[in-house]
Short mmCIF file of C-alpha atoms in Angstrom, two decimals:
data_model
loop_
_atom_site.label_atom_id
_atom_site.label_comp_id
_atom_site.label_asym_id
_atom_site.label_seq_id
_atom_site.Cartn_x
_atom_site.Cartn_y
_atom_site.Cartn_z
CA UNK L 1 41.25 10.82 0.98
CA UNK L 2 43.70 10.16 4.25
CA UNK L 3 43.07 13.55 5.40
CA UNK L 4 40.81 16.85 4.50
CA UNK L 5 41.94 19.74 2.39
CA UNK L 6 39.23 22.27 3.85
CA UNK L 7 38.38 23.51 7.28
CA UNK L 8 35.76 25.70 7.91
CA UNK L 9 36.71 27.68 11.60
CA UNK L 10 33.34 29.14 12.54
CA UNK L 11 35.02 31.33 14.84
CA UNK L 12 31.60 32.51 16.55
CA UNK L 13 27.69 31.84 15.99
CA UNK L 14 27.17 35.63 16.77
CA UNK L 15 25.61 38.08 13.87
CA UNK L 16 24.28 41.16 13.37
CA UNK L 17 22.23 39.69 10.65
CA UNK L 18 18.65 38.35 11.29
CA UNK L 19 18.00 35.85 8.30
CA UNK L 20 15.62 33.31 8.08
CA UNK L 21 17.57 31.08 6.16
CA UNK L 22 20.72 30.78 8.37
CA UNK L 23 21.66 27.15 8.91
CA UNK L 24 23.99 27.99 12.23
CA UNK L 25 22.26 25.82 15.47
CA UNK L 26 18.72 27.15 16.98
CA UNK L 27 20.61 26.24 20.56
CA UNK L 28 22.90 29.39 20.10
CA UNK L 29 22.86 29.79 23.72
CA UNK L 30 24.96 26.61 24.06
CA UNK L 31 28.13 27.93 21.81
CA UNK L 32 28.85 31.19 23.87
CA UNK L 33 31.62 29.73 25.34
CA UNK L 34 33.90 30.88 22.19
CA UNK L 35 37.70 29.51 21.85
CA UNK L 36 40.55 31.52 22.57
CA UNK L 37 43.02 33.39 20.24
CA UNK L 38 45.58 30.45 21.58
CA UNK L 39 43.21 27.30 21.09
CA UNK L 40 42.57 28.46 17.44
CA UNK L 41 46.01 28.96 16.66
CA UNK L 42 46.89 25.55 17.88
CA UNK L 43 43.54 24.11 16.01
CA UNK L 44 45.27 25.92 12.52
CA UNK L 45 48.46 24.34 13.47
CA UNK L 46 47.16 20.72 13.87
CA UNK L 47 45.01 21.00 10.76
CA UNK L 48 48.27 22.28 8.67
CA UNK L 49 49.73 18.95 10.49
CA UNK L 50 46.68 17.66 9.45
CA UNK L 51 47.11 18.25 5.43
CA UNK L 52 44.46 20.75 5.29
CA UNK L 53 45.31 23.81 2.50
CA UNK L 54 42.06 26.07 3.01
CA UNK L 55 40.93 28.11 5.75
CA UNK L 56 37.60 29.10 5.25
CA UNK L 57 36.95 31.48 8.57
CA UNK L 58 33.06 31.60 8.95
CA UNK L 59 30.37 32.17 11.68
CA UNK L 60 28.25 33.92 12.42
CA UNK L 61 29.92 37.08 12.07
CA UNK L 62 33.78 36.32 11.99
CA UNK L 63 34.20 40.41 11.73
CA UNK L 64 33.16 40.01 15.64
CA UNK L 65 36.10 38.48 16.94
CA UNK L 66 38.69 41.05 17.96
CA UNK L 67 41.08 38.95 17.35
CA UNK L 68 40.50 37.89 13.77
CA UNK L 69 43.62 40.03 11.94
CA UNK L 70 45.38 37.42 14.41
CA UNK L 71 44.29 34.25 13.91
CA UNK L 72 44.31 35.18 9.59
CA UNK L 73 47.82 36.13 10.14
CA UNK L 74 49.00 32.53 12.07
CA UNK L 75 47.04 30.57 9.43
CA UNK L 76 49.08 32.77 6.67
CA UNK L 77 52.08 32.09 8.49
CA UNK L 78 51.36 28.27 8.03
CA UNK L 79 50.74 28.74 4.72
CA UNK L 80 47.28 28.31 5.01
CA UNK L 81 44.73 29.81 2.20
CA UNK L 82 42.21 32.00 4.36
CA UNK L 83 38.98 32.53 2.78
CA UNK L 84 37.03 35.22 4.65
CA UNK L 85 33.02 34.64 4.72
CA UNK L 86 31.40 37.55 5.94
CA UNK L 87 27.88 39.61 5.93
CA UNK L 88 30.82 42.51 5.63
CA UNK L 89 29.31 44.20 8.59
CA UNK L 90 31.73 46.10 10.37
CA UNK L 91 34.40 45.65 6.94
CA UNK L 92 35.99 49.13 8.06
CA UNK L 93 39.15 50.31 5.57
CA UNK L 94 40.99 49.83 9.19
CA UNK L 95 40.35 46.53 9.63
CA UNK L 96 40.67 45.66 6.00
CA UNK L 97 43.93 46.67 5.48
CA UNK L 98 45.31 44.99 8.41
CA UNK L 99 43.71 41.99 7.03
CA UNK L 100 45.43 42.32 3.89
CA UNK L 101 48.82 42.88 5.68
CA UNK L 102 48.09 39.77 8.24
CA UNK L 103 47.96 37.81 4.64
CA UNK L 104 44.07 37.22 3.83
CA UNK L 105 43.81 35.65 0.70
CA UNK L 106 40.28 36.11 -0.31
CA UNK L 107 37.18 37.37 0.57
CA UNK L 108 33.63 36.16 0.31
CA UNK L 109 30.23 38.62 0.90
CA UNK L 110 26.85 37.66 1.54
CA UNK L 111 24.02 39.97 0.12
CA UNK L 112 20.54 38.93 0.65
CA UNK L 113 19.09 40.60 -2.52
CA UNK L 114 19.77 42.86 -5.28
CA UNK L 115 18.25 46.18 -4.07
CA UNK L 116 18.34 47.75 -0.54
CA UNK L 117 14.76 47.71 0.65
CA UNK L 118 14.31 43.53 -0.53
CA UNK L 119 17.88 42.93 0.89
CA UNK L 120 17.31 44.89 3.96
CA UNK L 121 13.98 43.10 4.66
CA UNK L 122 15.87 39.46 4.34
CA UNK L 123 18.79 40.67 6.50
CA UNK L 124 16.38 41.85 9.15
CA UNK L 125 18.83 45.00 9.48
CA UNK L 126 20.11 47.67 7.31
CA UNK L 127 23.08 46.09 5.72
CA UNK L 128 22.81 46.23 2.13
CA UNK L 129 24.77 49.86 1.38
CA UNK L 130 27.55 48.29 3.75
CA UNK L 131 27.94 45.57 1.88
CA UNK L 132 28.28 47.16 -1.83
CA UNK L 133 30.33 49.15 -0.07
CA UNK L 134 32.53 46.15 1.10
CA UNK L 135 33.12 45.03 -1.99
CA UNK L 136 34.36 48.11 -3.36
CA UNK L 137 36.64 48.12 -0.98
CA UNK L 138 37.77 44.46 -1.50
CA UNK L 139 38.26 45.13 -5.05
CA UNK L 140 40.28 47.78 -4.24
CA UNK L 141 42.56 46.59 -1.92
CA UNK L 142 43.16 43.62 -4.61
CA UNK L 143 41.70 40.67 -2.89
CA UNK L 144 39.31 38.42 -5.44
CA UNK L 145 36.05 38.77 -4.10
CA UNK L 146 32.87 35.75 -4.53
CA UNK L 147 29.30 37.61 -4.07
CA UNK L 148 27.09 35.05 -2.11
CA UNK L 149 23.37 35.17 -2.44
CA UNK L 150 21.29 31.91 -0.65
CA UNK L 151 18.36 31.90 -2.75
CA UNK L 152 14.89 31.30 -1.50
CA UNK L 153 11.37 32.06 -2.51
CA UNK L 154 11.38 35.82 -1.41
CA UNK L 155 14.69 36.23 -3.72
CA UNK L 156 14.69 33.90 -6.46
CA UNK L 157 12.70 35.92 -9.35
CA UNK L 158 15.54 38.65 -9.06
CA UNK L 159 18.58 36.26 -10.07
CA UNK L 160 19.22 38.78 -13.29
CA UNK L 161 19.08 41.59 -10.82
CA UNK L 162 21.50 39.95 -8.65
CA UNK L 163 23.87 38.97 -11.45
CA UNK L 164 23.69 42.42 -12.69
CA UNK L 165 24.85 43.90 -9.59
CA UNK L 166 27.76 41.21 -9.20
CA UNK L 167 28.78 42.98 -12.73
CA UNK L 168 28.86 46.04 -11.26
CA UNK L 169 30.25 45.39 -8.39
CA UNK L 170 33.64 43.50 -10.25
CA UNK L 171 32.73 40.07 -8.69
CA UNK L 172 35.11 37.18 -9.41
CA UNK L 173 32.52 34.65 -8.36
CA UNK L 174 29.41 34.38 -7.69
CA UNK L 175 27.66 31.59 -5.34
CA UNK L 176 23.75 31.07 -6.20
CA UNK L 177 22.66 28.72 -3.13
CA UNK L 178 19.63 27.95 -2.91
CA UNK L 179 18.96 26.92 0.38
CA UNK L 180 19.75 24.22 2.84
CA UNK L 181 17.14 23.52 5.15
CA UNK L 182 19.12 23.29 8.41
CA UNK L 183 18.76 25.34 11.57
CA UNK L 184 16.79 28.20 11.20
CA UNK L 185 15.97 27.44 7.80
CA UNK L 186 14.51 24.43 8.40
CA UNK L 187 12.32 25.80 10.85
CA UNK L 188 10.96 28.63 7.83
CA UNK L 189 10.83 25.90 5.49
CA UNK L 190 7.17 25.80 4.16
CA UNK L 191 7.89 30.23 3.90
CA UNK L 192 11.37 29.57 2.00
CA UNK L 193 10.70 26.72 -0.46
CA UNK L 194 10.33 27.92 -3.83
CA UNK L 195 7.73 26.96 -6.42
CA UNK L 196 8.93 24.99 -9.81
CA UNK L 197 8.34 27.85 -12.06
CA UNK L 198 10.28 30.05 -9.83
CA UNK L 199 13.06 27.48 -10.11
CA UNK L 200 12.68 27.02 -13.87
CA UNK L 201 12.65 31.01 -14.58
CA UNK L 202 16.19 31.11 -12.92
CA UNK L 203 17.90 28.56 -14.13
CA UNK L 204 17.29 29.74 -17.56
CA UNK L 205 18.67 33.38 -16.03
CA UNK L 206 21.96 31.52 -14.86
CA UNK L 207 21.99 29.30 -17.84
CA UNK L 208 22.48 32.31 -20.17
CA UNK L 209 24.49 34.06 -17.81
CA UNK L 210 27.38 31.53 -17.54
CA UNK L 211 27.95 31.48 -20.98
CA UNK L 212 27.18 35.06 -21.17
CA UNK L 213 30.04 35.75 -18.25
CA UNK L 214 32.07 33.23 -18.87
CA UNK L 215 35.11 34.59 -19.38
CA UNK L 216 34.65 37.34 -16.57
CA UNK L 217 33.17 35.86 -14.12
CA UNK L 218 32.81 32.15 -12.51
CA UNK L 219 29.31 31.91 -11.69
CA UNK L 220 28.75 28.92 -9.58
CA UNK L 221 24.59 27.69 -9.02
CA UNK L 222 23.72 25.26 -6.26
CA UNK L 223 20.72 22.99 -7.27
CA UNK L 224 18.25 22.89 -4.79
CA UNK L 225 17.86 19.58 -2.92
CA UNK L 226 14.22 18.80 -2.94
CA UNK L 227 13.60 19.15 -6.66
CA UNK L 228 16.25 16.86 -7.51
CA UNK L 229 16.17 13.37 -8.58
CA UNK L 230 19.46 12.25 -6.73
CA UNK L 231 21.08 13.68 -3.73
CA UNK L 232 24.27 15.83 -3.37
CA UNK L 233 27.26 13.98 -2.09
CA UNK L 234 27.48 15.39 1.58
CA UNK L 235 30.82 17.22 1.51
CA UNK L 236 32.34 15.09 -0.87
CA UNK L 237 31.53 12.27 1.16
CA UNK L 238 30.99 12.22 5.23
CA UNK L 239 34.39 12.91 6.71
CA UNK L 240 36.97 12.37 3.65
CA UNK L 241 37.77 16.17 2.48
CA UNK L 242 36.26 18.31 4.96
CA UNK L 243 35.77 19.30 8.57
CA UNK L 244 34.44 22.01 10.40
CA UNK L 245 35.30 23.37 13.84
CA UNK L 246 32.00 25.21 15.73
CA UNK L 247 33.11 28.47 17.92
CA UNK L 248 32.81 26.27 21.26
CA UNK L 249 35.33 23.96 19.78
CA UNK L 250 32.97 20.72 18.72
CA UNK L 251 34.39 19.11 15.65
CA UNK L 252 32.31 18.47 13.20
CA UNK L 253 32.29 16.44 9.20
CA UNK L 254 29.91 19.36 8.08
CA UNK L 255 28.18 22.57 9.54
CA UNK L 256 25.07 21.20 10.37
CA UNK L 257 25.73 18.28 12.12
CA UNK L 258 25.45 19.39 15.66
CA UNK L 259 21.75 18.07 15.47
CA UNK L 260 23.07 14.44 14.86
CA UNK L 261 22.56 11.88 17.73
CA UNK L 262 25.98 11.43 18.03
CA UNK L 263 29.12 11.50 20.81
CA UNK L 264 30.74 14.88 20.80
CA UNK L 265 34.13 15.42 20.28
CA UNK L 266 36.29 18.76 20.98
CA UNK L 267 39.82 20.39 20.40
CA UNK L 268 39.03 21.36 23.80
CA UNK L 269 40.02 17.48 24.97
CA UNK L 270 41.68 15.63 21.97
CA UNK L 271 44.09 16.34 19.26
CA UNK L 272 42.50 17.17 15.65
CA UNK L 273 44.43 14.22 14.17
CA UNK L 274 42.88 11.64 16.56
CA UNK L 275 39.39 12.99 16.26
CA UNK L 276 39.33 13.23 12.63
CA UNK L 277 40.91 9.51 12.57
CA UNK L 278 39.10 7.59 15.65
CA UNK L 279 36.21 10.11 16.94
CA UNK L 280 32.48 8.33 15.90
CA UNK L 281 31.33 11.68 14.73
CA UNK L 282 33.83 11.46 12.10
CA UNK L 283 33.33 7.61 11.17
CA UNK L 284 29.93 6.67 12.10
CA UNK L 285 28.86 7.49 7.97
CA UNK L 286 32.86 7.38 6.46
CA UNK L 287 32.47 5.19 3.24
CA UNK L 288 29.69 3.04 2.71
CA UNK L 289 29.56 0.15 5.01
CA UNK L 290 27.17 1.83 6.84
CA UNK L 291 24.85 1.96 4.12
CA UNK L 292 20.91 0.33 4.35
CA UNK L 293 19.23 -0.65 1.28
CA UNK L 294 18.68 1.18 -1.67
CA UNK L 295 21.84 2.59 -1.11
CA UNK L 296 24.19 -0.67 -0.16
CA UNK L 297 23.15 -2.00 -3.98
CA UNK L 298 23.01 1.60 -5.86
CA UNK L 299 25.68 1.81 -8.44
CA UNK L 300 25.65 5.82 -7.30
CA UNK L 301 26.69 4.70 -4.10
CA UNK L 302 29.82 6.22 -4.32
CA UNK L 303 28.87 9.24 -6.36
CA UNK L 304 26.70 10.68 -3.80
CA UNK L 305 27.39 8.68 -0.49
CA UNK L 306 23.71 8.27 0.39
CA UNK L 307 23.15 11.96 0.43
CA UNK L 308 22.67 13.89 3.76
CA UNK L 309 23.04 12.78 7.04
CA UNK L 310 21.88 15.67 8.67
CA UNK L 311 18.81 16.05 5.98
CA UNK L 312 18.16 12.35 6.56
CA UNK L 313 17.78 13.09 10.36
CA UNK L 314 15.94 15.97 10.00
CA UNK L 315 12.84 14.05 7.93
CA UNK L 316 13.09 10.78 9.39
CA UNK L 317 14.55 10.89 12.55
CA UNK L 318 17.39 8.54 11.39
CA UNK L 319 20.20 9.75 9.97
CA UNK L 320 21.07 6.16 8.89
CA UNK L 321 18.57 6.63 6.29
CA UNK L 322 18.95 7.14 3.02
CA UNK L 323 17.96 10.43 2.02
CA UNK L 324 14.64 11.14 1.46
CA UNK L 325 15.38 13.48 -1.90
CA UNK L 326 16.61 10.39 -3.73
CA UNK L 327 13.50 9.47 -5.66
CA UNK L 328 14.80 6.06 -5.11
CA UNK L 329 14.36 6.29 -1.16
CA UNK L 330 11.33 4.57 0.98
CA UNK L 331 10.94 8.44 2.51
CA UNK L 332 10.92 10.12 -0.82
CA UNK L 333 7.30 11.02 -0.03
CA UNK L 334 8.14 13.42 2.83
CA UNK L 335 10.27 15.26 0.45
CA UNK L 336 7.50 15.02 -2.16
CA UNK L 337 4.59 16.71 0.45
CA UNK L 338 7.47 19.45 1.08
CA UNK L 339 7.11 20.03 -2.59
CA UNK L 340 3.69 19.69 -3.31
CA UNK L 341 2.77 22.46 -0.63
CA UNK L 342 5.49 24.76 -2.35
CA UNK L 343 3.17 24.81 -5.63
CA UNK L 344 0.13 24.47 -4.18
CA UNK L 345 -2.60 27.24 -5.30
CA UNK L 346 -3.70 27.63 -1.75
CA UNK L 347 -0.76 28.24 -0.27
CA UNK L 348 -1.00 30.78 2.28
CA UNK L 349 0.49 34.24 0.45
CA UNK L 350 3.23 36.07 2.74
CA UNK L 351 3.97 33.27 5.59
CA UNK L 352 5.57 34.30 8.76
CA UNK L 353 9.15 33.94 8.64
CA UNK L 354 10.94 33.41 12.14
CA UNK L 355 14.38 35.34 12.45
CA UNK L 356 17.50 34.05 13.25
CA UNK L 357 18.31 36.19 16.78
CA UNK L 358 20.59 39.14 17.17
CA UNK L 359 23.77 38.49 18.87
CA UNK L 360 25.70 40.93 17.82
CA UNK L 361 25.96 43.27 20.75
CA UNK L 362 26.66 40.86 23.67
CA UNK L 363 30.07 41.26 25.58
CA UNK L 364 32.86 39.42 24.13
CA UNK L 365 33.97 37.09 27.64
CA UNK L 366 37.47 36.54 28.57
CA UNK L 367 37.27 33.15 26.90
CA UNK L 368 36.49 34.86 23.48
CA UNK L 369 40.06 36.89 23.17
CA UNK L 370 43.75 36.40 24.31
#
């Protein structure tokens, strides 16, 4: 494609959650210095220019920018899609119905479990009543509503639980992620990473449930990366249908790539249209010229782009390489020692998992609102 459909505008990096498995940046320090009301506007305007049809506003904790109802209602008036991905702390009937009257199309919760005490424990907070809660009130107040649960080894036996709550709960969709092993998750990988009969016992759960739920639900069920035999196409391919803009205004091909080695580029200084044309972030991995062997010669090469940059990086220090959870790949074995510690008898029971930070209650600056 000439230009991307989808934006995701992580309008800021701070959360009242605590999870383990976030993927936003361990630097959060280094993103406090959020965009304006008036340089997201103008961001939603050159991405309309752009071609892009979804707004997908993320964080974080999007429900933390005061001026939120704002921003949905310019990218309404462009006739933008907005997408609202929350942890539905802070979802007050005030704020939702202004919402709905700014033009919010849809509205996507997180829940970390199926029951308060597990769900609680993953959050880090108490959250979980808030959030069945939330989606009361989203189906009340019409909006479709997706239920988002990133599955991990402290969640993954409870997928029937989970499904049964999106049930009763009215859920249009539901998004079973198992996680991506970015940011904070990577650094609680060895406590996250499921076993294979964990895996196995839920897909046979989702299996039934999709033709089970078919016609009332969409259920949706992300395979997880390091038991697969080929890698996921990163975004549909680096840079073709996709781009993401971080809350201090870096523009990026995908959420995680703010660990790549690679030159920054910002709304702050350029035009969207020339970085999403010209900037090296955006073409250093467009296509496949920039393929190495097994990939260059792989008749897949165009199914799944040579997997993950950011994954590639992450276990090789290269993200030139091709990923390592293509069985096919000269690293395959550092995805296959991942593995074989997940299932191993003598793994330690109950590892420590390391929290993603509070940043909930620090001052919005003058740079943050209009």
């Amino acid at each position: 494609m000439d230009s991307p459909f989808g934006l995701l505008a992580e309008l800021t990096y701070r959360c009242p959650l605590a999870c383990p498995y976030c993927s936003n940046p361990l630097n959060l320090a280094d993103y406090g210095d959020e965009l304006t009301t008036g340089d997201w506007m103008r961001v939603l305007t050159e991405a309309g220019d752009l071609g892009v049809l979804q707004c997908h506003l993320s964080g974080g904790e999007p429900l933390l920018r005061r001026d939120l109802v704002e921003i949905v209602a310019h990218a309404h008036l462009l006739g933008l899609y907005t997408n609202l991905i929350t942890s539905a702390v802070g979802f007050s009937r005030p704020r939702a119905e202004l919402l709905r009257t700014a033009g919010l199309d849809h509205v996507q919760i997180s829940i970390q479990a199926d029951e308060p005490a597990r769900s609680d424990r993953i959050a880090g907070v108490p959250s979980f009543r808030r959030k069945v809660e939330a989606m009361g009130l989203v189906k009340e107040l019409g909006w479709p509503l997706t239920m988002n649960v990133v599955l991990h080894r402290y969640n993954i036996g409870h997928v029937a639980e989970v499904l049964a709550l999106a049930e009763e709960v009215g859920a249009d969709r539901v998004e079973l992620a198992n996680t991506q092993y970015y940011g904070w998750a990577w650094r609680n990988r060895a406590a996250l990473l499921p076993s294979r009969a964990q895996l196995a016992a839920a897909e046979e759960v989702v299996r039934a449930a999709v033709e089970r739920l078919r016609d009332r639900m969409d259920i949706v069920y992300v395979i997880p990366d390091y038991y697969s035999r080929y890698p996921k196409p990163c975004m549909g391919g680096w840079a073709s249908r996709q781009l993401t803009v971080t809350p201090n205004g870096d523009v990026l091909p995908c959420p995680a790539a703010q660990s790549l080695p690679l030159p920054r580029a910002s709304v702050r200084e350029e035009p969207l249209e020339r970085i999403w044309a010209e900037a090296p972030v955006m073409t250093a991995f467009r296509g496949t010229d920039w393929m190495p062997e097994p990939c260059r010669g792989c008749p897949r090469r165009e199914v799944d782009f040579g997997g993950c940059r950011c994954q590639a990086f992450l276990l090789t220090g290269d993200p030139a390489r091709t990923d390592p959870v293509c069985h096919l790949s000269p690293d395959h074995e550092l995805v296959e020692r991942a593995v074989t510690a997940a299932n191993s008898e003598r793994r330690p029971r109950g590892s420590a998992l390391v929290p993603r930070p509070h940043q909930a209650r620090r001052p919005v600056g003058p740079r943050q609102v209009r």
